[in-house]
Short mmCIF file of C-alpha atoms in Angstrom, two decimals:
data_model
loop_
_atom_site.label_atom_id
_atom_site.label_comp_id
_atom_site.label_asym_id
_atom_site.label_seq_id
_atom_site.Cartn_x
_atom_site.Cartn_y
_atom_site.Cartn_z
CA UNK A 1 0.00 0.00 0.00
CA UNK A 2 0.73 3.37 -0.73
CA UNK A 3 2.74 5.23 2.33
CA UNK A 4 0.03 8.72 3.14
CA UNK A 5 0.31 11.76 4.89
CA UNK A 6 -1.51 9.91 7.85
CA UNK A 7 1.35 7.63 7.95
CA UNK A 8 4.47 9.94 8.10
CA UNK A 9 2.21 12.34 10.34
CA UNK A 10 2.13 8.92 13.12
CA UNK A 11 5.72 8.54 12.23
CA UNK A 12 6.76 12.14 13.19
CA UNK A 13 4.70 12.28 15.86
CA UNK A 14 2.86 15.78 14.43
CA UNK A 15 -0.41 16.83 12.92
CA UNK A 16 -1.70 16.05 9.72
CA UNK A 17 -2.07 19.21 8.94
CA UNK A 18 1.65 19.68 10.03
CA UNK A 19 2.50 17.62 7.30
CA UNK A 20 0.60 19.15 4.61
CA UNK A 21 2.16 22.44 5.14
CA UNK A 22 5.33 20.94 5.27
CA UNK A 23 5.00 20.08 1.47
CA UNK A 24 2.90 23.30 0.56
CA UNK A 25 4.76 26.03 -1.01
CA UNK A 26 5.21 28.89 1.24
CA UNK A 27 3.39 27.51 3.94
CA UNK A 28 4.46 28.36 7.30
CA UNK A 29 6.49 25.63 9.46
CA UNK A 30 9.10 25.78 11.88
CA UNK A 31 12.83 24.48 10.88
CA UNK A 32 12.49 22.03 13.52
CA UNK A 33 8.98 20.80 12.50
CA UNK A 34 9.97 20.68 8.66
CA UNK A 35 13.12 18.30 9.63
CA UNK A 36 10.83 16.10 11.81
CA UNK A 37 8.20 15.43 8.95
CA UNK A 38 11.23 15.42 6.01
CA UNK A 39 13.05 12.73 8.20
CA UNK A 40 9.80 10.49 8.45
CA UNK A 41 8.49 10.47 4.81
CA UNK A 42 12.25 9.79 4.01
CA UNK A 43 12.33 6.61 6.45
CA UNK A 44 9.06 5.83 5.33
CA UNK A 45 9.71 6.65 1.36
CA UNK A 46 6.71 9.08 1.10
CA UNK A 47 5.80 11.15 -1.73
CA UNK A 48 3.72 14.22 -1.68
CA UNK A 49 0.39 13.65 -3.97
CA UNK A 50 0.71 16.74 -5.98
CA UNK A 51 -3.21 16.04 -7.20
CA UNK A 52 -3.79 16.29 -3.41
CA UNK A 53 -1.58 19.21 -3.00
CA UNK A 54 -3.13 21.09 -5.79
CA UNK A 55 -6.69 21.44 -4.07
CA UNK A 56 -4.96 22.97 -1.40
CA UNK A 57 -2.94 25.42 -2.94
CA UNK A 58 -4.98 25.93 -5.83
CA UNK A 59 -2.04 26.29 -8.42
CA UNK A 60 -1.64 22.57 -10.30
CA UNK A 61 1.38 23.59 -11.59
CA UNK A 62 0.41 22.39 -15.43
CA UNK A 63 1.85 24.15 -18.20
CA UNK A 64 -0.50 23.96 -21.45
CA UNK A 65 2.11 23.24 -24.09
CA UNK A 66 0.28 23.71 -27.45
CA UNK A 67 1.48 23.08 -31.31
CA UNK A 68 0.32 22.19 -34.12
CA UNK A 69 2.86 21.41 -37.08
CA UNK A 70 3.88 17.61 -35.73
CA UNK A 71 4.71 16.27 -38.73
CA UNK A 72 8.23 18.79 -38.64
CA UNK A 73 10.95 17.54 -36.98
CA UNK A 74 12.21 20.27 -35.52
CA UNK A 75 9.37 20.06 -33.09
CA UNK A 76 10.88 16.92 -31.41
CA UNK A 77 13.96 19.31 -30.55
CA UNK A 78 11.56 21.91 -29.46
CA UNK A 79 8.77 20.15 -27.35
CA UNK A 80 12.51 18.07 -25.66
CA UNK A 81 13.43 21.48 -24.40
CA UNK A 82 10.40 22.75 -23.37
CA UNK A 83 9.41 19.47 -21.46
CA UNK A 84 12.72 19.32 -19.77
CA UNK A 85 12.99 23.04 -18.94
CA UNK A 86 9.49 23.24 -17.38
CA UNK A 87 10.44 19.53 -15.35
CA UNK A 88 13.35 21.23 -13.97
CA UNK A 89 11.01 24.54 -12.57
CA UNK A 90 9.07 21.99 -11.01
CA UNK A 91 6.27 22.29 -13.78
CA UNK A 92 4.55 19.71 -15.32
CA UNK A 93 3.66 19.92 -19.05
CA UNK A 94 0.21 19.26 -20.72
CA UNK A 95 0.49 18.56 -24.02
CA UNK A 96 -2.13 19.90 -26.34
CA UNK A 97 -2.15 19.41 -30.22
CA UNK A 98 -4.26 21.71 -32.27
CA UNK A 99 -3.43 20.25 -35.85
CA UNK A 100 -6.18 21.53 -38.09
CA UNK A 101 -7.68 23.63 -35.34
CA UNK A 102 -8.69 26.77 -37.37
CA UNK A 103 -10.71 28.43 -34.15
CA UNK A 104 -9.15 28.30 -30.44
CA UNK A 105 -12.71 27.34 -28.21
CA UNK A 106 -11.67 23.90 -27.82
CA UNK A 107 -8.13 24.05 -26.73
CA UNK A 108 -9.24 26.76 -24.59
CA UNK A 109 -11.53 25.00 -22.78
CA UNK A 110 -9.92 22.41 -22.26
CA UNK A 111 -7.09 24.21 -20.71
CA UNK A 112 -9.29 25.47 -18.36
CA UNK A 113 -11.04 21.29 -17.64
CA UNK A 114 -7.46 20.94 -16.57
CA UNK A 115 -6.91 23.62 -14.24
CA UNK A 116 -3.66 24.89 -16.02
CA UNK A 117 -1.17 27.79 -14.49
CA UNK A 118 0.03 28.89 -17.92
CA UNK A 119 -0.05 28.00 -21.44
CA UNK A 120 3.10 27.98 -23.59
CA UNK A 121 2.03 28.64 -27.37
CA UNK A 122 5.13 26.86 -29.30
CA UNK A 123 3.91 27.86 -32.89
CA UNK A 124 5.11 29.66 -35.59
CA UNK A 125 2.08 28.84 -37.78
CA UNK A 126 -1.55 29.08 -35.32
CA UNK A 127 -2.70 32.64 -35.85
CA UNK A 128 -1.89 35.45 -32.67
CA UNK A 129 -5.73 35.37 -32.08
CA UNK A 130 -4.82 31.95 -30.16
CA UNK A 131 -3.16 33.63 -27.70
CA UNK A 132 -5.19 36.57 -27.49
CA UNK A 133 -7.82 33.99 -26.36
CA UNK A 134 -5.94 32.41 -23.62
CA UNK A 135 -4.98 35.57 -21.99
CA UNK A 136 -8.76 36.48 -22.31
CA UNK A 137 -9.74 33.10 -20.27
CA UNK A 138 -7.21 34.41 -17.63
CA UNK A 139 -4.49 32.22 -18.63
CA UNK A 140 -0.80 33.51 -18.68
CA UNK A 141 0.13 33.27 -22.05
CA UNK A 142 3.73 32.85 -23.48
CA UNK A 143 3.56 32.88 -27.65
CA UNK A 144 7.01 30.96 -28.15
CA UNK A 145 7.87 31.57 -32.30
CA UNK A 146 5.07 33.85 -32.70
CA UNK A 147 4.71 36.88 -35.17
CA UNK A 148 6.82 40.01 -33.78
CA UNK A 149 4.80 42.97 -32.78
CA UNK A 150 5.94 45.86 -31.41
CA UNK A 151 3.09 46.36 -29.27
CA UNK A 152 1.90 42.95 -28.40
CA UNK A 153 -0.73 41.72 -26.04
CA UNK A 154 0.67 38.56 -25.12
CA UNK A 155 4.33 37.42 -24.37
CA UNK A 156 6.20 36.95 -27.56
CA UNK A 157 9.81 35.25 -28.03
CA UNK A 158 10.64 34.40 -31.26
CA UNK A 159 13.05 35.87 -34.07
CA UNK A 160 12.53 38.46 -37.08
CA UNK A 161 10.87 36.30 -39.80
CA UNK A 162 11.06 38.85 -41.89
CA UNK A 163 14.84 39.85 -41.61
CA UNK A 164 15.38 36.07 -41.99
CA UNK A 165 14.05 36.56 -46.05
CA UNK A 166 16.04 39.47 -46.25
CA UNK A 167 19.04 37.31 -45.58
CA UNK A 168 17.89 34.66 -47.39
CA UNK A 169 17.65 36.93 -50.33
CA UNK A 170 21.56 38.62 -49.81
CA UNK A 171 23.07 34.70 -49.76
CA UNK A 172 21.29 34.21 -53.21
CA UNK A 173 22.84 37.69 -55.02
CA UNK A 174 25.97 37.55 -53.52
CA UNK A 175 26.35 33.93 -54.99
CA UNK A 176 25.03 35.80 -58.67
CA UNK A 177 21.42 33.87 -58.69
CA UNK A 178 19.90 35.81 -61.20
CA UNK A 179 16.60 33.54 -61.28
CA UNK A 180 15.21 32.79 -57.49
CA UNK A 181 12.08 31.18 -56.26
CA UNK A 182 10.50 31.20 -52.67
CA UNK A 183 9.12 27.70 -51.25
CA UNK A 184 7.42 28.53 -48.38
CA UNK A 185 5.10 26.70 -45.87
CA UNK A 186 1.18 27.35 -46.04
CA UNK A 187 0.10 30.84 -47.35
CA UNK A 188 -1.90 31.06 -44.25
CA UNK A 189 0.70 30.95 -42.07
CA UNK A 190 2.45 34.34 -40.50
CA UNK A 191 5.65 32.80 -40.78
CA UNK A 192 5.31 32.09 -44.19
CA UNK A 193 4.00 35.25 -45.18
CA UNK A 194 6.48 37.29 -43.17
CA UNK A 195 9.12 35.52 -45.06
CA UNK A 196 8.34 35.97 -48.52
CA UNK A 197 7.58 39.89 -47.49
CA UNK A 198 11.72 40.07 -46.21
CA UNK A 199 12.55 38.03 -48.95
CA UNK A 200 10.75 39.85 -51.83
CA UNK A 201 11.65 43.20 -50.64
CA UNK A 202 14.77 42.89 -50.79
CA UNK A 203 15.14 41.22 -54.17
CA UNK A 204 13.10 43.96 -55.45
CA UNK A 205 16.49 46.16 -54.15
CA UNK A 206 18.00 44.77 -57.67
CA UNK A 207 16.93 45.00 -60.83
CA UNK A 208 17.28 41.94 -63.71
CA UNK A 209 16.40 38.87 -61.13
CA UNK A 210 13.53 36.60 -61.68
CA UNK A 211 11.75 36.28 -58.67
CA UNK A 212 8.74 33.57 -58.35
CA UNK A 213 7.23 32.07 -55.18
CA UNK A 214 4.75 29.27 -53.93
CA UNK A 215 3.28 27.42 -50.70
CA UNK A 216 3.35 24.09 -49.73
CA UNK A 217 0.25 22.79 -47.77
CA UNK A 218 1.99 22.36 -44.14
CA UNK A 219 5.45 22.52 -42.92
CA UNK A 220 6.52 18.70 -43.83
CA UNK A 221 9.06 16.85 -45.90
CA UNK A 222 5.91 15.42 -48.61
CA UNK A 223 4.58 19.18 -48.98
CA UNK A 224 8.44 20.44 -49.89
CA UNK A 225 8.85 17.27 -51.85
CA UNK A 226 5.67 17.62 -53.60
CA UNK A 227 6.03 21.76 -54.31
CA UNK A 228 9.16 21.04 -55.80
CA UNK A 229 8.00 18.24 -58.26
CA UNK A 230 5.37 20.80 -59.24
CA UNK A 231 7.92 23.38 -59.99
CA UNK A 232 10.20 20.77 -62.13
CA UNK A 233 7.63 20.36 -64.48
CA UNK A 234 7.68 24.15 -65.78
CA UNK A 235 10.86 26.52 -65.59
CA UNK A 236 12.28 26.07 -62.13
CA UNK A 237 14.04 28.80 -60.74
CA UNK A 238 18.28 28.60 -60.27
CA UNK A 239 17.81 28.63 -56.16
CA UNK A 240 15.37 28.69 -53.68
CA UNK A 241 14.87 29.91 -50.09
CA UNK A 242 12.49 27.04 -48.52
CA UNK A 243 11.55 29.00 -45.66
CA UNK A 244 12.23 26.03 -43.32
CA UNK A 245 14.56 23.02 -42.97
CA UNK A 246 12.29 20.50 -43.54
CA UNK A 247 10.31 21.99 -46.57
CA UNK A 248 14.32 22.09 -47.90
CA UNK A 249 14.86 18.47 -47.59
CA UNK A 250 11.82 17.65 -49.20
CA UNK A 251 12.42 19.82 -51.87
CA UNK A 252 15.97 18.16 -52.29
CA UNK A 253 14.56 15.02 -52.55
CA UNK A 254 13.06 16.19 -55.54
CA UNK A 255 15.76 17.67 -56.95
CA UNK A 256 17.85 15.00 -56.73
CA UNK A 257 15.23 12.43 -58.00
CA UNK A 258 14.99 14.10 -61.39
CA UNK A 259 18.31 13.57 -62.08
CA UNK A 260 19.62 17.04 -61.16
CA UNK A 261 22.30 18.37 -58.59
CA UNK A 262 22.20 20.45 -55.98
CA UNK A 263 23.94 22.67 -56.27
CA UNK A 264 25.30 22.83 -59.42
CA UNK A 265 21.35 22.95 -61.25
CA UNK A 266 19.49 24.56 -58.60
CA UNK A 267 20.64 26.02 -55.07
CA UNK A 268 18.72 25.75 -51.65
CA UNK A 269 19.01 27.71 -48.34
CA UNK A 270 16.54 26.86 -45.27
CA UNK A 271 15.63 28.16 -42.04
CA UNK A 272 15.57 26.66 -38.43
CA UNK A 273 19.24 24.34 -38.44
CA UNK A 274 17.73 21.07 -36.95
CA UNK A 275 19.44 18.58 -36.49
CA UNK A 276 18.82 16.88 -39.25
CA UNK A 277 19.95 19.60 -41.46
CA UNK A 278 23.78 19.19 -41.22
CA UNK A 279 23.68 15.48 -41.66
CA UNK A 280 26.66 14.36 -44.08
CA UNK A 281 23.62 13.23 -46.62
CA UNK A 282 21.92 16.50 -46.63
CA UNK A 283 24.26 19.07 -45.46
CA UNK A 284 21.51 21.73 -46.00
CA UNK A 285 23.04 25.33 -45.96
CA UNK A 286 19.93 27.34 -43.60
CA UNK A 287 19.70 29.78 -41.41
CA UNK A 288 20.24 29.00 -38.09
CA UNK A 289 17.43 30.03 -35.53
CA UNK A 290 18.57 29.79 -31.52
CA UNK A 291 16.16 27.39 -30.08
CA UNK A 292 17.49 27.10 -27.11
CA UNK A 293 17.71 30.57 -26.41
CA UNK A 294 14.51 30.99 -27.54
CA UNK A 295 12.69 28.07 -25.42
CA UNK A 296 14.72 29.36 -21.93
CA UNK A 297 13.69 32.98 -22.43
CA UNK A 298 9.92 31.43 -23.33
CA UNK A 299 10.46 30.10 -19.74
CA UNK A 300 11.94 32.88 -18.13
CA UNK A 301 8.61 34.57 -18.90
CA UNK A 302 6.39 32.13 -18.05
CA UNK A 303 7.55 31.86 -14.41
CA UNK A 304 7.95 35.51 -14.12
CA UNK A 305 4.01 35.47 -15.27
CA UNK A 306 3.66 32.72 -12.46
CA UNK A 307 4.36 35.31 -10.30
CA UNK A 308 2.74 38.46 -11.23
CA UNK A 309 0.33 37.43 -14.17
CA UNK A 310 -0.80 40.93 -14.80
CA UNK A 311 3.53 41.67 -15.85
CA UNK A 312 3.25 44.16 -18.98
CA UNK A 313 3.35 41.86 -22.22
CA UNK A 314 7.06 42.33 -24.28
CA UNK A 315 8.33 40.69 -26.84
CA UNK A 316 11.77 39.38 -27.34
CA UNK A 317 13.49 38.98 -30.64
CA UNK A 318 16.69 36.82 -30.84
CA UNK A 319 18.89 37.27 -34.09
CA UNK A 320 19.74 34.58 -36.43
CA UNK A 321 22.76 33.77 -38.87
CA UNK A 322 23.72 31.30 -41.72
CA UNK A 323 25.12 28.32 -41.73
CA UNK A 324 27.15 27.94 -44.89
CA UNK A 325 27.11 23.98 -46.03
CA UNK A 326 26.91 22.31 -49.18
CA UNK A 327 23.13 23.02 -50.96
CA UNK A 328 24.47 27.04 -52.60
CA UNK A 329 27.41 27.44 -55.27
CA UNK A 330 30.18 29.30 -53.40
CA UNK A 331 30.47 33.14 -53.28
CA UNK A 332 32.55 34.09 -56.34
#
């Protein structure tokens, strides 16, 4: 049987209410009382029931962590971090997949079924009117990879997505692409969209390049692979920027199943550096985007809204650089 609170409370020779407070947070006990009941549920090899412990305190210590896009693989990295990260705070993860959720009622509600303390949004692609409707349920709200604003509502770490086709588009003219195509993810997406506008813009800087773009249907190897095909069947363009790692793979896959090389026939830069991405195989030339920085500040946040959930939303930006592998020609 299961040691209880009744049984480390006869052990210690104390209340049972001495014990509870012993393993509530901030609760008042005396040093002397809290090593009397610590030494007993040691002996004893008692754990704290934190379903108990949560109608007491009235804080359950769940963290809603909700995506959508599970088919990339960069979302293993991500939702690793995140679990681990919120583990080590002492938080306990819920989490909550909204793939082909257009309208956030659902997810909301069942955030609140669960009693959650805060909700960690890790999506580049679900629309900011998700997050707008957590904070309205009274749910602290972090929007991890969500569109920059510079007067946000909610919480919002995440990096420049429109900088990031800017870039994009200076790696292609500096290697004298004169005929460049954007691949991005779906057109509905603010990632997507915020990429091709960086992206565009600045190709627009130079006069005499071809410039073409499409969307793939989600963020996922078969929609890059697929796009691609498409494209090889008309006048494909001499590069692309894929507008994420795993649309990039797909798309090489293409490539190199019609019989073509990359890069000698047609170039490719991604965005995100997963893993995967600097494989010997692949060896995907991308932008790199800090994860990990992103994910710790995304938890930074979240226990500083813990604490005082009416903190004035900000948003953080983190800045992201190429990684120079094998899928562009060389500058000249």
């Amino acid at each position: 049987m299961p040691v209880t609170l009744k049984d480390v409370a006869a052990r210690a020779g104390v209340s049972r209410s001495a014990v509870s407070r012993t393993f509530t947070d901030g609760a008042s006990v005396s040093p002397k009382m809290r090593r009397k009941v610590e030494k007993a549920a040691a002996e004893l090899g008692y754990s704290p029931n934190a379903l108990a412990s949560s109608l007491t305190t009235g804080r359950t210590k769940l963290i809603g962590l909700v995506s959508n896009n599970f088919h990339n693989p960069v979302f293993l990295e991500i939702f690793d971090l995140f679990t681990q990260g919120l583990q080590e705070l002492g938080l306990r993860p819920l989490l909550v997949n909204l793939t082909d959720e257009t309208e956030p009622d659902g997810s909301v509600q069942m955030l609140r079924q669960y009693s959650v303390d805060g909700v960690v949004l890790a999506s580049s692609t679900l629309p900011p009117a998700f997050a707008q409707a957590y904070r309205e349920a009274g749910l602290p709200v972090v929007h991890s990879f969500g569109r920059y604003s510079s007067a946000p509502t909610v919480h919002i770490v995440g990096i420049d997505n429109v900088e990031c086709g800017r870039m994009a588009a200076r790696e292609l003219l500096a290697r004298k692409y004169r005929k460049v195509g954007y691949l991005g993810g779906p057109a509905t997406s603010t990632s997507s969209q915020d990429r091709l506008a960086g992206f565009q813009e600045e190709i627009e800087k130079h006069g005499g390049i071809g410039f073409s773009h499409s969307f793939s249907a989600a963020y996922s190897f078969d929609a890059g692979r697929a796009e691609m095909k498409r494209l090889l069947e008309s006048d494909p363009a001499e590069a692309y920027f894929c507008g994420d790692d795993v649309l990039s793979i797909g798309a090489l896959s293409a490539v190199q199943d019609a019989g073509l090389d990359v890069p000698g026939d047609i170039g490719l830069i991604g965005l995100n550096d997963m893993e995967m991405a600097g494989w010997a195989n692949i060896n995907l030339t991308t932008i790199r985007q800090p994860i990990q920085q992103i994910i710790r500040s995304s938890l930074e946040l979240m226990v500083a809204l813990l604490q005082d959930p009416e903190r004035y939303p900000e948003a953080r930006l983190f800045s992201c650089h190429v990684v120079e592998r094998g899928t562009l020609r060389p500058v000249p």
